[in-house]
PDB file of C-alpha atoms in Angstrom:
ATOM      1  CA  MET A 308     104.813 118.752 115.152  1.00 56.00           C
ATOM      2  CA  PRO A 309     105.302 120.922 112.063  1.00 81.00           C
ATOM      3  CA  LYS A 310     102.272 121.691 109.943  1.00 83.00           C
ATOM      4  CA  ARG A 311     103.636 119.945 106.820  1.00 82.00           C
ATOM      5  CA  ILE A 312     104.341 116.688 108.672  1.00 85.00           C
ATOM      6  CA  LYS A 313     100.785 116.677 110.021  1.00 86.00           C
ATOM      7  CA  ALA A 314      99.522 117.397 106.513  1.00 87.00           C
ATOM      8  CA  TYR A 315     101.591 114.522 105.080  1.00 87.00           C
ATOM      9  CA  GLN A 316     100.207 112.130 107.700  1.00 88.00           C
ATOM     10  CA  ALA A 317      96.646 113.303 107.032  1.00 87.00           C
ATOM     11  CA  PHE A 318      97.244 112.927 103.294  1.00 86.00           C
ATOM     12  CA  VAL A 319      98.490 109.347 103.704  1.00 88.00           C
ATOM     13  CA  GLU A 320      95.589 108.501 106.033  1.00 89.00           C
ATOM     14  CA  ASP A 321      93.012 109.885 103.583  1.00 88.00           C
ATOM     15  CA  LEU A 322      94.700 108.152 100.645  1.00 88.00           C
ATOM     16  CA  SER A 323      94.732 104.864 102.590  1.00 88.00           C
ATOM     17  CA  LYS A 324      90.976 105.100 103.125  1.00 88.00           C
ATOM     18  CA  ARG A 325      90.421 105.790  99.432  1.00 86.00           C
ATOM     19  CA  LEU A 326      92.636 102.832  98.487  1.00 86.00           C
ATOM     20  CA  GLN A 327      90.741 100.493 100.809  1.00 86.00           C
ATOM     21  CA  GLN A 328      87.456 101.576  99.243  1.00 88.00           C
ATOM     22  CA  ALA A 329      88.796 101.237  95.706  1.00 85.00           C
ATOM     23  CA  GLY A 330      90.293  97.758  96.147  1.00 82.00           C
ATOM     24  CA  LYS A 331      92.805  96.605  93.561  1.00 84.00           C
ATOM     25  CA  ILE A 332      93.779  99.473  91.261  1.00 83.00           C
ATOM     26  CA  SER A 333      96.192 100.194  88.419  1.00 84.00           C
ATOM     27  CA  GLN A 334      99.143 102.593  88.522  1.00 84.00           C
ATOM     28  CA  GLU A 335      97.089 105.204  86.619  1.00 87.00           C
ATOM     29  CA  GLU A 336      94.178 104.867  89.047  1.00 88.00           C
ATOM     30  CA  LEU A 337      96.575 105.297  91.970  1.00 87.00           C
ATOM     31  CA  SER A 338      97.912 108.491  90.419  1.00 88.00           C
ATOM     32  CA  HIS A 339      94.330 109.733  89.995  1.00 90.00           C
ATOM     33  CA  LEU A 340      93.559 108.901  93.656  1.00 89.00           C
ATOM     34  CA  ILE A 341      96.627 110.855  94.767  1.00 90.00           C
ATOM     35  CA  ASP A 342      95.487 113.846  92.681  1.00 91.00           C
ATOM     36  CA  THR A 343      91.956 113.576  94.118  1.00 89.00           C
ATOM     37  CA  THR A 344      93.308 113.353  97.667  1.00 90.00           C
ATOM     38  CA  GLN A 345      95.509 116.391  97.027  1.00 89.00           C
ATOM     39  CA  LYS A 346      92.547 118.468  95.822  1.00 90.00           C
ATOM     40  CA  TYR A 347      90.388 117.344  98.753  1.00 87.00           C
ATOM     41  CA  MET A 348      93.088 118.099 101.331  1.00 88.00           C
ATOM     42  CA  GLN A 349      93.942 121.408  99.676  1.00 85.00           C
ATOM     43  CA  ALA A 350      90.330 122.610  99.847  1.00 87.00           C
ATOM     44  CA  ALA A 351      90.154 121.970 103.587  1.00 81.00           C
ATOM     45  CA  SER A 352      93.527 123.441 104.610  1.00 82.00           C
ATOM     46  CA  ASP A 353      95.515 126.610 104.959  1.00 84.00           C
ATOM     47  CA  LEU A 354      98.545 125.160 103.126  1.00 87.00           C
ATOM     48  CA  THR A 355      99.209 126.521  99.657  1.00 88.00           C
ATOM     49  CA  LYS A 356      98.671 124.640  96.422  1.00 88.00           C
ATOM     50  CA  ASP A 357     102.450 124.334  96.016  1.00 89.00           C
ATOM     51  CA  GLU A 358     102.827 122.853  99.502  1.00 88.00           C
ATOM     52  CA  TRP A 359     100.153 120.247  98.752  1.00 88.00           C
ATOM     53  CA  GLN A 360     101.833 119.473  95.425  1.00 90.00           C
ATOM     54  CA  MET A 361     105.095 118.926  97.301  1.00 90.00           C
ATOM     55  CA  ILE A 362     103.350 116.603  99.783  1.00 89.00           C
ATOM     56  CA  ALA A 363     101.713 114.666  96.923  1.00 90.00           C
ATOM     57  CA  ASN A 364     105.141 114.300  95.287  1.00 90.00           C
ATOM     58  CA  TYR A 365     106.577 112.979  98.570  1.00 89.00           C
ATOM     59  CA  VAL A 366     103.776 110.403  98.752  1.00 89.00           C
ATOM     60  CA  ARG A 367     104.414 109.348  95.148  1.00 88.00           C
ATOM     61  CA  ARG A 368     108.133 109.020  95.886  1.00 88.00           C
ATOM     62  CA  ASP A 369     107.520 107.007  99.053  1.00 88.00           C
ATOM     63  CA  LEU A 370     105.068 104.681  97.288  1.00 85.00           C
ATOM     64  CA  SER A 371     107.560 104.179  94.456  1.00 84.00           C
ATOM     65  CA  ASP A 372     110.350 103.342  96.941  1.00 82.00           C
ATOM     66  CA  TRP A 373     108.056 100.918  98.750  1.00 81.00           C
ATOM     67  CA  GLN A 374     107.114  99.247  95.457  1.00 78.00           C
ATOM     68  CA  ASP A 375     110.784  98.913  94.438  1.00 78.00           C
ATOM     69  CA  ASP A 376     111.686  97.395  97.814  1.00 75.00           C
ATOM     70  CA  ASN A 377     108.846  94.860  97.552  1.00 72.00           C
ATOM     71  CA  ARG A 378     109.792  93.958  93.981  1.00 73.00           C
ATOM     72  CA  ARG A 379     113.416  93.306  95.003  1.00 72.00           C
ATOM     73  CA  ALA A 380     112.268  91.216  97.967  1.00 69.00           C
ATOM     74  CA  PHE A 381     109.926  89.195  95.729  1.00 68.00           C
ATOM     75  CA  GLU A 382     112.535  88.599  93.029  1.00 69.00           C
ATOM     76  CA  GLY A 383     114.969  87.236  95.613  1.00 66.00           C
ATOM     77  CA  SER A 384     112.396  85.147  97.451  1.00 71.00           C
ATOM     78  CA  PRO A 385     112.675  81.352  97.692  1.00 75.00           C
ATOM     79  CA  GLY A 386     109.320  80.978  95.924  1.00 72.00           C
ATOM     80  CA  MET A 387     110.439  83.038  92.937  1.00 69.00           C
ATOM     81  CA  ARG A 388     113.772  81.164  92.825  1.00 69.00           C
ATOM     82  CA  LEU A 389     111.907  77.836  92.851  1.00 69.00           C
ATOM     83  CA  LEU A 390     109.614  78.990  90.035  1.00 69.00           C
ATOM     84  CA  SER A 391     112.573  80.149  87.949  1.00 66.00           C
ATOM     85  CA  ASP A 392     114.473  76.899  88.559  1.00 67.00           C
ATOM     86  CA  SER A 393     111.385  74.864  87.640  1.00 69.00           C
ATOM     87  CA  ILE A 394     110.986  76.701  84.332  1.00 66.00           C
ATOM     88  CA  TRP A 395     114.667  76.202  83.486  1.00 58.00           C
ATOM     89  CA  HIS A 396     114.390  72.524  84.471  1.00 58.00           C
ATOM     90  CA  TRP A 397     111.499  71.888  82.097  1.00 60.00           C
ATOM     91  CA  LEU A 398     113.149  73.840  79.286  1.00 58.00           C
ATOM     92  CA  ALA A 399     116.277  71.724  79.735  1.00 55.00           C
ATOM     93  CA  LYS A 400     114.208  68.541  79.677  1.00 59.00           C
ATOM     94  CA  MET A 401     112.560  69.599  76.395  1.00 57.00           C
ATOM     95  CA  SER A 402     115.803  70.696  74.688  1.00 54.00           C
ATOM     96  CA  ASP A 403     117.892  68.650  72.273  1.00 55.00           C
ATOM     97  CA  THR A 404     120.699  67.533  74.606  1.00 56.00           C
ATOM     98  CA  THR A 405     123.050  66.761  71.715  1.00 57.00           C
ATOM     99  CA  ARG A 406     122.940  70.367  70.513  1.00 56.00           C
ATOM    100  CA  VAL A 407     123.360  71.661  74.065  1.00 54.00           C
ATOM    101  CA  GLU A 408     126.398  69.388  74.578  1.00 57.00           C
ATOM    102  CA  TRP A 409     128.044  70.621  71.376  1.00 47.00           C
ATOM    103  CA  HIS A 410     127.476  74.196  72.484  1.00 49.00           C
ATOM    104  CA  GLU A 411     128.964  73.519  75.941  1.00 55.00           C
ATOM    105  CA  LEU A 412     131.937  71.566  74.514  1.00 54.00           C
ATOM    106  CA  LEU A 413     133.754  74.764  73.536  1.00 55.00           C
ATOM    107  CA  GLY A 414     133.517  76.039  77.122  1.00 57.00           C
ATOM    108  CA  ASP A 415     134.771  72.703  78.445  1.00 53.00           C
ATOM    109  CA  LEU A 416     137.774  72.819  76.091  1.00 49.00           C
ATOM    110  CA  GLN A 417     138.615  76.385  77.165  1.00 58.00           C
ATOM    111  CA  HIS A 418     138.489  75.314  80.817  1.00 56.00           C
ATOM    112  CA  GLN A 419     140.364  72.066  80.119  1.00 61.00           C
ATOM    113  CA  GLY A 420     137.506  70.262  81.805  1.00 70.00           C
ATOM    114  CA  VAL A 421     137.858  72.011  85.183  1.00 84.00           C
ATOM    115  CA  TYR A 422     135.715  74.948  86.303  1.00 85.00           C
ATOM    116  CA  GLN A 423     136.499  77.211  89.267  1.00 87.00           C
ATOM    117  CA  GLN A 424     134.126  78.676  91.828  1.00 91.00           C
ATOM    118  CA  GLY A 425     132.677  81.931  90.443  1.00 90.00           C
ATOM    119  CA  GLU A 426     132.871  80.854  86.787  1.00 87.00           C
ATOM    120  CA  LEU A 427     129.818  80.567  84.559  1.00 83.00           C
ATOM    121  CA  VAL A 428     128.744  77.010  83.790  1.00 81.00           C
ATOM    122  CA  GLY A 429     125.925  75.782  81.569  1.00 75.00           C
ATOM    123  CA  LEU A 430     123.492  72.885  81.531  1.00 72.00           C
ATOM    124  CA  GLY A 431     124.821  69.617  82.929  1.00 77.00           C
ATOM    125  CA  THR A 432     126.019  68.170  86.189  1.00 85.00           C
ATOM    126  CA  VAL A 433     128.972  69.597  88.121  1.00 89.00           C
ATOM    127  CA  GLU A 434     131.120  67.291  90.210  1.00 92.00           C
ATOM    128  CA  CYS A 435     133.393  68.556  92.972  1.00 94.00           C
ATOM    129  CA  THR A 436     137.000  67.527  92.302  1.00 93.00           C
ATOM    130  CA  GLU A 437     137.661  67.143  96.037  1.00 93.00           C
ATOM    131  CA  CYS A 438     134.742  65.089  97.360  1.00 94.00           C
ATOM    132  CA  GLY A 439     132.875  63.958  94.232  1.00 92.00           C
ATOM    133  CA  THR A 440     129.565  65.585  95.205  1.00 93.00           C
ATOM    134  CA  LYS A 441     127.414  66.064  92.111  1.00 92.00           C
ATOM    135  CA  ARG A 442     124.838  68.786  91.531  1.00 89.00           C
ATOM    136  CA  ALA A 443     122.527  69.334  88.567  1.00 84.00           C
ATOM    137  CA  VAL A 444     122.745  72.696  86.803  1.00 81.00           C
ATOM    138  CA  TRP A 445     119.559  73.492  84.866  1.00 75.00           C
ATOM    139  CA  HIS A 446     120.502  76.963  83.632  1.00 74.00           C
ATOM    140  CA  PRO A 447     123.647  79.059  83.201  1.00 77.00           C
ATOM    141  CA  GLU A 448     124.866  80.109  86.629  1.00 82.00           C
ATOM    142  CA  LEU A 449     127.963  81.144  88.537  1.00 87.00           C
ATOM    143  CA  LEU A 450     129.449  78.231  90.426  1.00 90.00           C
ATOM    144  CA  ALA A 451     129.305  78.449  94.197  1.00 91.00           C
ATOM    145  CA  ALA A 452     131.605  76.508  96.503  1.00 94.00           C
ATOM    146  CA  CYS A 453     130.737  72.853  97.049  1.00 93.00           C
ATOM    147  CA  SER A 454     127.937  72.566  99.582  1.00 91.00           C
ATOM    148  CA  ASN A 455     129.509  69.404 101.010  1.00 92.00           C
ATOM    149  CA  CYS A 456     133.213  70.238 101.446  1.00 94.00           C
ATOM    150  CA  GLY A 457     133.637  73.866 100.324  1.00 93.00           C
ATOM    151  CA  GLY A 458     135.677  72.785  97.291  1.00 94.00           C
ATOM    152  CA  THR A 459     136.245  75.337  94.557  1.00 94.00           C
ATOM    153  CA  GLN A 460     137.028  73.171  91.504  1.00 93.00           C
ATOM    154  CA  PHE A 461     134.478  71.194  89.503  1.00 92.00           C
ATOM    155  CA  TYR A 462     134.158  68.971  86.456  1.00 86.00           C
ATOM    156  CA  ARG A 463     131.136  69.649  84.260  1.00 80.00           C
ATOM    157  CA  LEU A 464     129.520  66.440  83.087  1.00 78.00           C
ATOM    158  CA  PRO A 465     127.305  66.724  80.008  1.00 67.00           C
ATOM    159  CA  PRO A 466     123.575  66.048  80.397  1.00 62.00           C
ATOM    160  CA  SER A 467     123.899  62.704  78.565  1.00 58.00           C
ATOM    161  CA  ALA A 468     126.711  61.372  80.817  1.00 57.00           C
ATOM    162  CA  GLU A 469     124.216  60.261  83.448  1.00 53.00           C
ATOM    163  CA  PRO A 470     120.688  61.195  84.415  1.00 46.00           C
ATOM    164  CA  MET A 471     120.622  64.595  86.102  1.00 46.00           C
ATOM    165  CA  GLN A 472     119.126  64.363  89.558  1.00 48.00           C
ATOM    166  CA  GLU A 473     115.935  66.333  90.023  1.00 45.00           C
TER     167      GLU A 473
END
């Protein structure tokens, strides 16, 4: 195995130990730990300072990629979606429905009362034109096909037309 790969693995192993000892740390503290690990590894090795800097940069890059991947996974998770929907639900409950309906009326007139799959729809209830399935919409979203029949056309009922199902 090449010397740099072994050095990278040793760097990550040493950094992992330091992270376990440190517990929860900030981004700045992580950067400081990486610098400390680099200096420690550099003192005990025959690699040059530039080679250790390159390895430290690889570790920073890999940690950044890992963080981005985890953030994307979290943002798309069912728990995060549920939290977001709950916040929108309570905001809709607290809003003045008359003002919301007046705002949405212009969109309804432009669509002549019928929305297509993939179009943006606001607060209210959407009803499938094919099977009559109704679904509450608590925040602006792109319409998906009907979950019951796969229909692609919907009526948007205002929030005051009937109680929106939770």
